[in-house]
Tab-separated table of C-alpha atoms in Angstrom:
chain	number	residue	atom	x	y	z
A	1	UNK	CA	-20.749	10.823	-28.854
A	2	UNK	CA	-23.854	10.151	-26.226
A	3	UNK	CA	-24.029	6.741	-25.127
A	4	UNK	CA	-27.781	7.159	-24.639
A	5	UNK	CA	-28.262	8.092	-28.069
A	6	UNK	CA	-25.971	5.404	-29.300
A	7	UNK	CA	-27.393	2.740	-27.224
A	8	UNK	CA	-31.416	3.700	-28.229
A	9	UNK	CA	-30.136	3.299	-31.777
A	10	UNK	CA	-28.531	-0.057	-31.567
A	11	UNK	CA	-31.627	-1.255	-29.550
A	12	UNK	CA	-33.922	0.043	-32.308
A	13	UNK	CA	-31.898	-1.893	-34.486
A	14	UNK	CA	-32.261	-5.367	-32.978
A	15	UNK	CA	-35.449	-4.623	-32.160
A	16	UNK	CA	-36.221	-3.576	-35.970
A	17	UNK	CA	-38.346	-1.449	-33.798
A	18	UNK	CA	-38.735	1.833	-32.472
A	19	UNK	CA	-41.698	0.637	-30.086
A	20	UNK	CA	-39.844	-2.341	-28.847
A	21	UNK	CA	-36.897	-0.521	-28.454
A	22	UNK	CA	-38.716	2.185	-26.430
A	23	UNK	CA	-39.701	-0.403	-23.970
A	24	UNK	CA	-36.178	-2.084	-23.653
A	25	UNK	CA	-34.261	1.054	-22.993
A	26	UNK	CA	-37.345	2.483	-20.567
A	27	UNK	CA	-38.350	5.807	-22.594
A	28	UNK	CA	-41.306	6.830	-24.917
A	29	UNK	CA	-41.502	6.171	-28.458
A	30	UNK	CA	-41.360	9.493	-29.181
A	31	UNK	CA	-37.870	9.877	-27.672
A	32	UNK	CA	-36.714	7.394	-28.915
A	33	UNK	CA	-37.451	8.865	-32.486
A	34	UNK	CA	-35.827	11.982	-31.103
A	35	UNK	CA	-32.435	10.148	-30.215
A	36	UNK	CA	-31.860	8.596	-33.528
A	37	UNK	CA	-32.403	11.452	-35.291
A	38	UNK	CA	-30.262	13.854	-32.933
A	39	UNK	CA	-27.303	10.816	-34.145
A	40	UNK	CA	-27.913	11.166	-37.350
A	41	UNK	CA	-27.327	15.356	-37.054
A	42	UNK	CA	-24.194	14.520	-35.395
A	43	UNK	CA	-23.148	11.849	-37.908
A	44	UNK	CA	-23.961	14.101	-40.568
A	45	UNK	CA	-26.011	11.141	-42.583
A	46	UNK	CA	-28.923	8.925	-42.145
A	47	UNK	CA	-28.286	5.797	-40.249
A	48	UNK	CA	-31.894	4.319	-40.974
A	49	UNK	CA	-33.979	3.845	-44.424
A	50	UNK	CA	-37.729	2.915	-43.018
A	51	UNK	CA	-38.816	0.344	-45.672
A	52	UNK	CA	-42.734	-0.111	-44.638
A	53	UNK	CA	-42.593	-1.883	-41.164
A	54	UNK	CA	-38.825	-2.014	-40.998
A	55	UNK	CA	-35.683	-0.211	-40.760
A	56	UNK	CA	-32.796	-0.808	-43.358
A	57	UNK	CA	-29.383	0.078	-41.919
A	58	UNK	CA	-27.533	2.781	-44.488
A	59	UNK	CA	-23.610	2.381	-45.234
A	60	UNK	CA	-23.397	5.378	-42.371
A	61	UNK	CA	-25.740	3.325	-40.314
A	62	UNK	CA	-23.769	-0.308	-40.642
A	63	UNK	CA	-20.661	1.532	-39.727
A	64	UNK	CA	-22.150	3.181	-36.446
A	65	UNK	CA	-24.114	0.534	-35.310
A	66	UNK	CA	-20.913	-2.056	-35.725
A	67	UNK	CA	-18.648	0.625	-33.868
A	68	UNK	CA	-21.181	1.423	-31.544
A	69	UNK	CA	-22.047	-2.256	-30.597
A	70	UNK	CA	-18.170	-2.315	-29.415
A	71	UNK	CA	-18.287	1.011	-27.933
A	72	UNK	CA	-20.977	0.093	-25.537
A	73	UNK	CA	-19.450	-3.018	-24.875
A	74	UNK	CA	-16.215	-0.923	-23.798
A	75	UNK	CA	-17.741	1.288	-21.289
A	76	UNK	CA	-19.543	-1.751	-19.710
A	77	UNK	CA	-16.419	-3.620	-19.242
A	78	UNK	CA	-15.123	-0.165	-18.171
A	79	UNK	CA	-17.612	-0.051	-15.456
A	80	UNK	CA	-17.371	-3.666	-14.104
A	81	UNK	CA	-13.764	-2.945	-13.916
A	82	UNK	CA	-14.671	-0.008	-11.659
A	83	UNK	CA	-16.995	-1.879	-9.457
A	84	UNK	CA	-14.453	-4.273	-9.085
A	85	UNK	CA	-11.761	-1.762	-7.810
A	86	UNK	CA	-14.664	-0.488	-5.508
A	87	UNK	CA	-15.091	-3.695	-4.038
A	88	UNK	CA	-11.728	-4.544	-3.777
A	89	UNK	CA	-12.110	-7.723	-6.324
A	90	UNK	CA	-9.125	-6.236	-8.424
A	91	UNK	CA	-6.121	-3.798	-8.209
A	92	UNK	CA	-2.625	-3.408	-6.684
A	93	UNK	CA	-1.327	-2.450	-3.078
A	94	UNK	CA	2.513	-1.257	-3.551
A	95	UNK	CA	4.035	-1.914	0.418
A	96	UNK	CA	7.126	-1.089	1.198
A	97	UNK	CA	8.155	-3.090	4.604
A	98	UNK	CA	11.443	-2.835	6.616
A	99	UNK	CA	13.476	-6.202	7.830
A	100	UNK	CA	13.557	-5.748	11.293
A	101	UNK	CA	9.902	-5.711	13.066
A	102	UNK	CA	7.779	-7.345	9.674
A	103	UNK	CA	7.584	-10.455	10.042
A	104	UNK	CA	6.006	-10.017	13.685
A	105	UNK	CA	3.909	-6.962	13.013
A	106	UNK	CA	3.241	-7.150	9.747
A	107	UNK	CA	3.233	-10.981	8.758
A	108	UNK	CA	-0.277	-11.350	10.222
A	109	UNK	CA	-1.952	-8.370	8.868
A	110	UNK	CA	-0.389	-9.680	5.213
A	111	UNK	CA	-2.209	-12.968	5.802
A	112	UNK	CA	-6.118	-11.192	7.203
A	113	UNK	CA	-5.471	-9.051	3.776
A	114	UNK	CA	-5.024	-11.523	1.526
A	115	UNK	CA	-7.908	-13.936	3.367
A	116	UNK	CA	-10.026	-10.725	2.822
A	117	UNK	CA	-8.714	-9.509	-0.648
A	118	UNK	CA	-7.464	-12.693	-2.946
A	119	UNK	CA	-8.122	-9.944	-5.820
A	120	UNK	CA	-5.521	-7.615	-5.168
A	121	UNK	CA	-1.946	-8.022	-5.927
A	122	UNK	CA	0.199	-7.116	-3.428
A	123	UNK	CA	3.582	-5.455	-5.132
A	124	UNK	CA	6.209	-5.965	-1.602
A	125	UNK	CA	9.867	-4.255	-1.539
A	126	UNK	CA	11.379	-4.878	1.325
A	127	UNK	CA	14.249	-1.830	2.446
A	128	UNK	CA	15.758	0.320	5.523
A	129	UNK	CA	14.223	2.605	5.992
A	130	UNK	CA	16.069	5.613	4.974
A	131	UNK	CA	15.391	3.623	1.447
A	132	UNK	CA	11.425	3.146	1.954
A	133	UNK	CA	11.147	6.981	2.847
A	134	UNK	CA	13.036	7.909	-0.657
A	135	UNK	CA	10.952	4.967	-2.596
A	136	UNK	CA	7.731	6.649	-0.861
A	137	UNK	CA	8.209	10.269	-1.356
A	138	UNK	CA	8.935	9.209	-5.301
A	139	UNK	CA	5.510	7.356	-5.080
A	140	UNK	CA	6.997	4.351	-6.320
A	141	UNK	CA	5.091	2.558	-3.361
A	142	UNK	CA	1.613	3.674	-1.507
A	143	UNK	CA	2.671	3.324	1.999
A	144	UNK	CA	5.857	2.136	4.114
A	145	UNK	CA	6.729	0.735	7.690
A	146	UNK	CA	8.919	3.669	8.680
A	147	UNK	CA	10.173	4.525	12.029
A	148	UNK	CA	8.775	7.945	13.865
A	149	UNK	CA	9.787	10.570	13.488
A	150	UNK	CA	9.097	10.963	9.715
A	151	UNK	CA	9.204	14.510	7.417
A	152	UNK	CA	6.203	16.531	7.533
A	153	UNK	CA	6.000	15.520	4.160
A	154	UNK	CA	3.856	12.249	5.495
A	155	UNK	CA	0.897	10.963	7.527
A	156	UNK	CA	1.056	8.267	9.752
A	157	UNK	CA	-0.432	5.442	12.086
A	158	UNK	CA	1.011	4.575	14.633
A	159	UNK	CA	1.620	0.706	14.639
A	160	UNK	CA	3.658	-0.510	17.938
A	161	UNK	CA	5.967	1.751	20.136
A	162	UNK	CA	8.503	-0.702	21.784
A	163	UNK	CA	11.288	0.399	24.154
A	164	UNK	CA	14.730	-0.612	22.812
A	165	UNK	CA	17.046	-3.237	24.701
A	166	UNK	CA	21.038	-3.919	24.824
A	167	UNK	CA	21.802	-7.431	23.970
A	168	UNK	CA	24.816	-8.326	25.673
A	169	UNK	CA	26.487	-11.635	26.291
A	170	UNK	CA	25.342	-13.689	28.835
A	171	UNK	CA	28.756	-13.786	30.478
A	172	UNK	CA	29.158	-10.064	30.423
A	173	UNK	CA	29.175	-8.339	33.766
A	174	UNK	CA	26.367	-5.708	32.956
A	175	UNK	CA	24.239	-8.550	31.349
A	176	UNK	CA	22.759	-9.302	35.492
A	177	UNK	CA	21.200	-5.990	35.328
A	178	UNK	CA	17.193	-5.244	34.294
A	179	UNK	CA	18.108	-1.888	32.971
A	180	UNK	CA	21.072	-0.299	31.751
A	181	UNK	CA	22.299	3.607	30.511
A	182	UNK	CA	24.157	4.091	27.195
A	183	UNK	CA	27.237	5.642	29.289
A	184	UNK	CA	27.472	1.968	30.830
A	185	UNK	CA	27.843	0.588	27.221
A	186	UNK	CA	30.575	3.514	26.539
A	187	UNK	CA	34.028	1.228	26.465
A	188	UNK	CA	31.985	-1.621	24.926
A	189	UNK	CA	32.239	-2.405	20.589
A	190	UNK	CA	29.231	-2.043	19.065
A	191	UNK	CA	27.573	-4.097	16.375
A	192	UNK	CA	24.614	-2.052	14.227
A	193	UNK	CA	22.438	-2.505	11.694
A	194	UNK	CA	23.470	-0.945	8.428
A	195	UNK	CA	23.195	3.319	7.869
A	196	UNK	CA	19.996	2.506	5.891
A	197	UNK	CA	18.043	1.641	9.195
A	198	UNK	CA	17.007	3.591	11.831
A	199	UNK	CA	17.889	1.658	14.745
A	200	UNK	CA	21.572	2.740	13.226
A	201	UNK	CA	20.819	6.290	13.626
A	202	UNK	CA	19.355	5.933	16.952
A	203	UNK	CA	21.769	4.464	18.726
A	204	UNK	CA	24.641	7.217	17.290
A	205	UNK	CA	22.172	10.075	18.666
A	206	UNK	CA	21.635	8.721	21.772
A	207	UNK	CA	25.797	7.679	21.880
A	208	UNK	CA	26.393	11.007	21.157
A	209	UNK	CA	23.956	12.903	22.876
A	210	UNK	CA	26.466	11.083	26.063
A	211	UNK	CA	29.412	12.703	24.828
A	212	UNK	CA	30.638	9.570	22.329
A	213	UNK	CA	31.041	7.992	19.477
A	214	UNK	CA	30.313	4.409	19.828
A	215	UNK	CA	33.102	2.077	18.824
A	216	UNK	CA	31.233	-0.199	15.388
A	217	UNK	CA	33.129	-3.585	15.162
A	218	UNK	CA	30.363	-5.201	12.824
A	219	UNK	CA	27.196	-3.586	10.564
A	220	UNK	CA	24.462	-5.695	9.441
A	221	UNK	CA	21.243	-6.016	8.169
A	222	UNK	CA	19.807	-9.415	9.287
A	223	UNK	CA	18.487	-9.974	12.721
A	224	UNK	CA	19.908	-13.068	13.433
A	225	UNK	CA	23.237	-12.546	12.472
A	226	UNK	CA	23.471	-9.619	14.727
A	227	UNK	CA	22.404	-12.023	17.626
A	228	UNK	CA	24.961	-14.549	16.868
A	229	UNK	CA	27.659	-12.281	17.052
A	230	UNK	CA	26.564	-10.863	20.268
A	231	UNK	CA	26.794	-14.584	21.536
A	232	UNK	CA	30.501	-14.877	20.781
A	233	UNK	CA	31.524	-11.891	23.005
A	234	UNK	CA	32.163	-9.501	19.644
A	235	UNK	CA	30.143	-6.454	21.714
A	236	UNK	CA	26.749	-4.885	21.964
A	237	UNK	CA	23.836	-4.657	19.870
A	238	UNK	CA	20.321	-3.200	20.227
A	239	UNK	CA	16.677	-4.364	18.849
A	240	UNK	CA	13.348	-3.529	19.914
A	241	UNK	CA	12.296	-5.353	23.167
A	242	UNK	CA	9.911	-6.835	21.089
A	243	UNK	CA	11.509	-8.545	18.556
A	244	UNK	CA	14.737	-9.806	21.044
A	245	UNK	CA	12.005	-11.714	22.952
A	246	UNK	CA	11.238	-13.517	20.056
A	247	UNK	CA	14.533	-14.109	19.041
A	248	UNK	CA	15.933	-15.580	22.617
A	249	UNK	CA	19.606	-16.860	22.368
A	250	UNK	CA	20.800	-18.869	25.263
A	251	UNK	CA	24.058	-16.947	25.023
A	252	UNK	CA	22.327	-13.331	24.889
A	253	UNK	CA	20.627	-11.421	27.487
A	254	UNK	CA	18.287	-8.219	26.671
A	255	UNK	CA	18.485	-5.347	29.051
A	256	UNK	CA	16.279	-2.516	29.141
A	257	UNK	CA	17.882	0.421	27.649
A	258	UNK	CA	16.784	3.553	30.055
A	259	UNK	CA	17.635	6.482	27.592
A	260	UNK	CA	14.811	9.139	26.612
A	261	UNK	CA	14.421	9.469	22.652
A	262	UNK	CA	15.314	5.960	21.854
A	263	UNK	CA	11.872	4.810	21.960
A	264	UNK	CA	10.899	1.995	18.624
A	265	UNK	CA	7.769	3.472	17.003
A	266	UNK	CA	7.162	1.667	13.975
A	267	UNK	CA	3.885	3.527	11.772
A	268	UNK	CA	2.375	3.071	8.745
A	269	UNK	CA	3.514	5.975	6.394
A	270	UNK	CA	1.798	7.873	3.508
A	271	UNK	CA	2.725	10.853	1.274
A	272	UNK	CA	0.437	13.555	3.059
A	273	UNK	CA	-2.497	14.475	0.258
A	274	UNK	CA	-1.813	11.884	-2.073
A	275	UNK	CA	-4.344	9.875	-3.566
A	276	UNK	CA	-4.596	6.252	-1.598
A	277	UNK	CA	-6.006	3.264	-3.873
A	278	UNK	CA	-9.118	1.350	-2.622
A	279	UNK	CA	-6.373	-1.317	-2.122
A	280	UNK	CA	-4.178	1.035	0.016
A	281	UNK	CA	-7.062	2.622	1.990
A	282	UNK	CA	-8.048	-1.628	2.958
A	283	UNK	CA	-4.923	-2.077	4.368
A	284	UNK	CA	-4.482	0.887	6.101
A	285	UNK	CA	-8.218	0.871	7.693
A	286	UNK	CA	-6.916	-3.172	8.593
A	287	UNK	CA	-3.897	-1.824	9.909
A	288	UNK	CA	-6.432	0.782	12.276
A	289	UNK	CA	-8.509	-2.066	13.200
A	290	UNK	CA	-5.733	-4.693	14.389
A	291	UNK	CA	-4.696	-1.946	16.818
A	292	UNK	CA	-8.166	-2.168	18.553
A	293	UNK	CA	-8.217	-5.627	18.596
């Protein structure tokens, strides 16, 4: 059914007019004339019985203009609802973050978005991110802190690149050094974040690209608790430089780890040629500005 059509005949009918109504809905008399009766061929009955100066609704008419009413009333919420999305005053942004790096690269951003956006709901899942690649690609979540390299399957912005450093007791002998080589590490037990992160898989490539298979005494997921074991002597562990300044231990030291391919690179991730939300496309245009900033 035309809107136009169906809004010229409810106007005609609280106008009680077809004059007035021509000048509410901005057309000549004439068409508006035209309208109602191009309804009434697609009803398939007369809406209106012109009594003298005024215009009786029929049964057909009643039903159509009490339908219609609602109809109209639809789309325009419809519409609003659209602007709104359009300027970001409603809708959802699905993130998917990883635990080590967030809360220093991402826990600021979170705050400018929701200062800029009180709107939007933000839907957070928090995983490795082995995990966040599976949750995007099944586009259960718009976009994901991953680590580069990702599948060509994805686009991505580049976030912070961060070199990675060994954290080794601050009574070890190696711990004196600024740098240090993954063959100096070889005879040393090594704590890593669980299989899910890929830190984990980092350090076994670069172990391995030495000729070994690094000795795991602990896995973990949680920052701290990696740190804390590295304090009591249990062995080695590795975070982005980064994120080990922040967490400074008075029993750890971080040393530069010298090895080629074990560079951090934390991006924002999205399926390539999906559709991005108004809310997704914010965040990720915030994301572009805070690294120009």
């Amino acid at each position: 059914m035309n809107f136009r059509r169906l809004r010229i005949f409810v106007e005609v009918v609280r106008q009680d007019s077809f004059s007035r109504a021509a000048d509410i809905v901005a057309a000549t008399q004439s068409t508006v004339s035209k309208a109602v009766r191009q309804l009434e061929e697609e009803v398939g009955a007369p809406l209106l019985d012109r009594v003298g100066a005024h215009n009786i609704l029929t049964p057909a008419g009643e039903i159509v203009y009490r339908r219609g009413m609602k109809l109209l009333a639809d789309r325009d919420d419809l519409l609003v609802e659209l602007a709104e999305l359009r300027g970001l005053k409603r809708g959802t942004l699905r993130l998917g973050l990883p635990p080590i790096g967030s809360s220093t690269l991402f826990a600021p951003l979170f705050t400018a978005y929701r200062r800029l956006y009180p709107g939007i709901t933000v839907h957070l899942v928090e995983h490795g991110s082995d995990q966040l690649e599976q949750i995007l690609r099944a586009g259960e979540i718009d976009l994901a802190g991953l680590l580069l390299p990702t599948s060509e399957d994805f686009d991505s912005e580049l976030v912070r690149s961060e070199s990675l450093v060994a954290l080794l007791p601050d009574t070890h002998p190696l711990a004196a050094r600024s740098s240090i080589r993954i063959e100096d590490l070889r005879e040393m037990d090594f704590i890593l974040f669980e299989s899910s992160f890929s830190l984990h898989r980092i350090i076994y490539d670069v172990c391995r690209r030495a000729g070994f298979d690094p000795s795991v005494v602990a896995v973990s997921s949680q920052v701290d608790f990696v740190i804390e074991l590295v304090a009591t002597g249990l062995g080695v562990a590795f975070l982005p430089q980064m994120i080990a300044a922040q967490r400074l231990h008075g029993g750890v030291r971080a040393v530069l780890l010298e090895e080629e391919g074990t560079a951090w690179q934390m991006a924002m991730v999205w399926r390539r040629n999906a559709y991005l939300s108004e809310a997704a496309q914010a965040w990720l245009d915030l994301v572009r500005h805070r690294q120009t900033v």
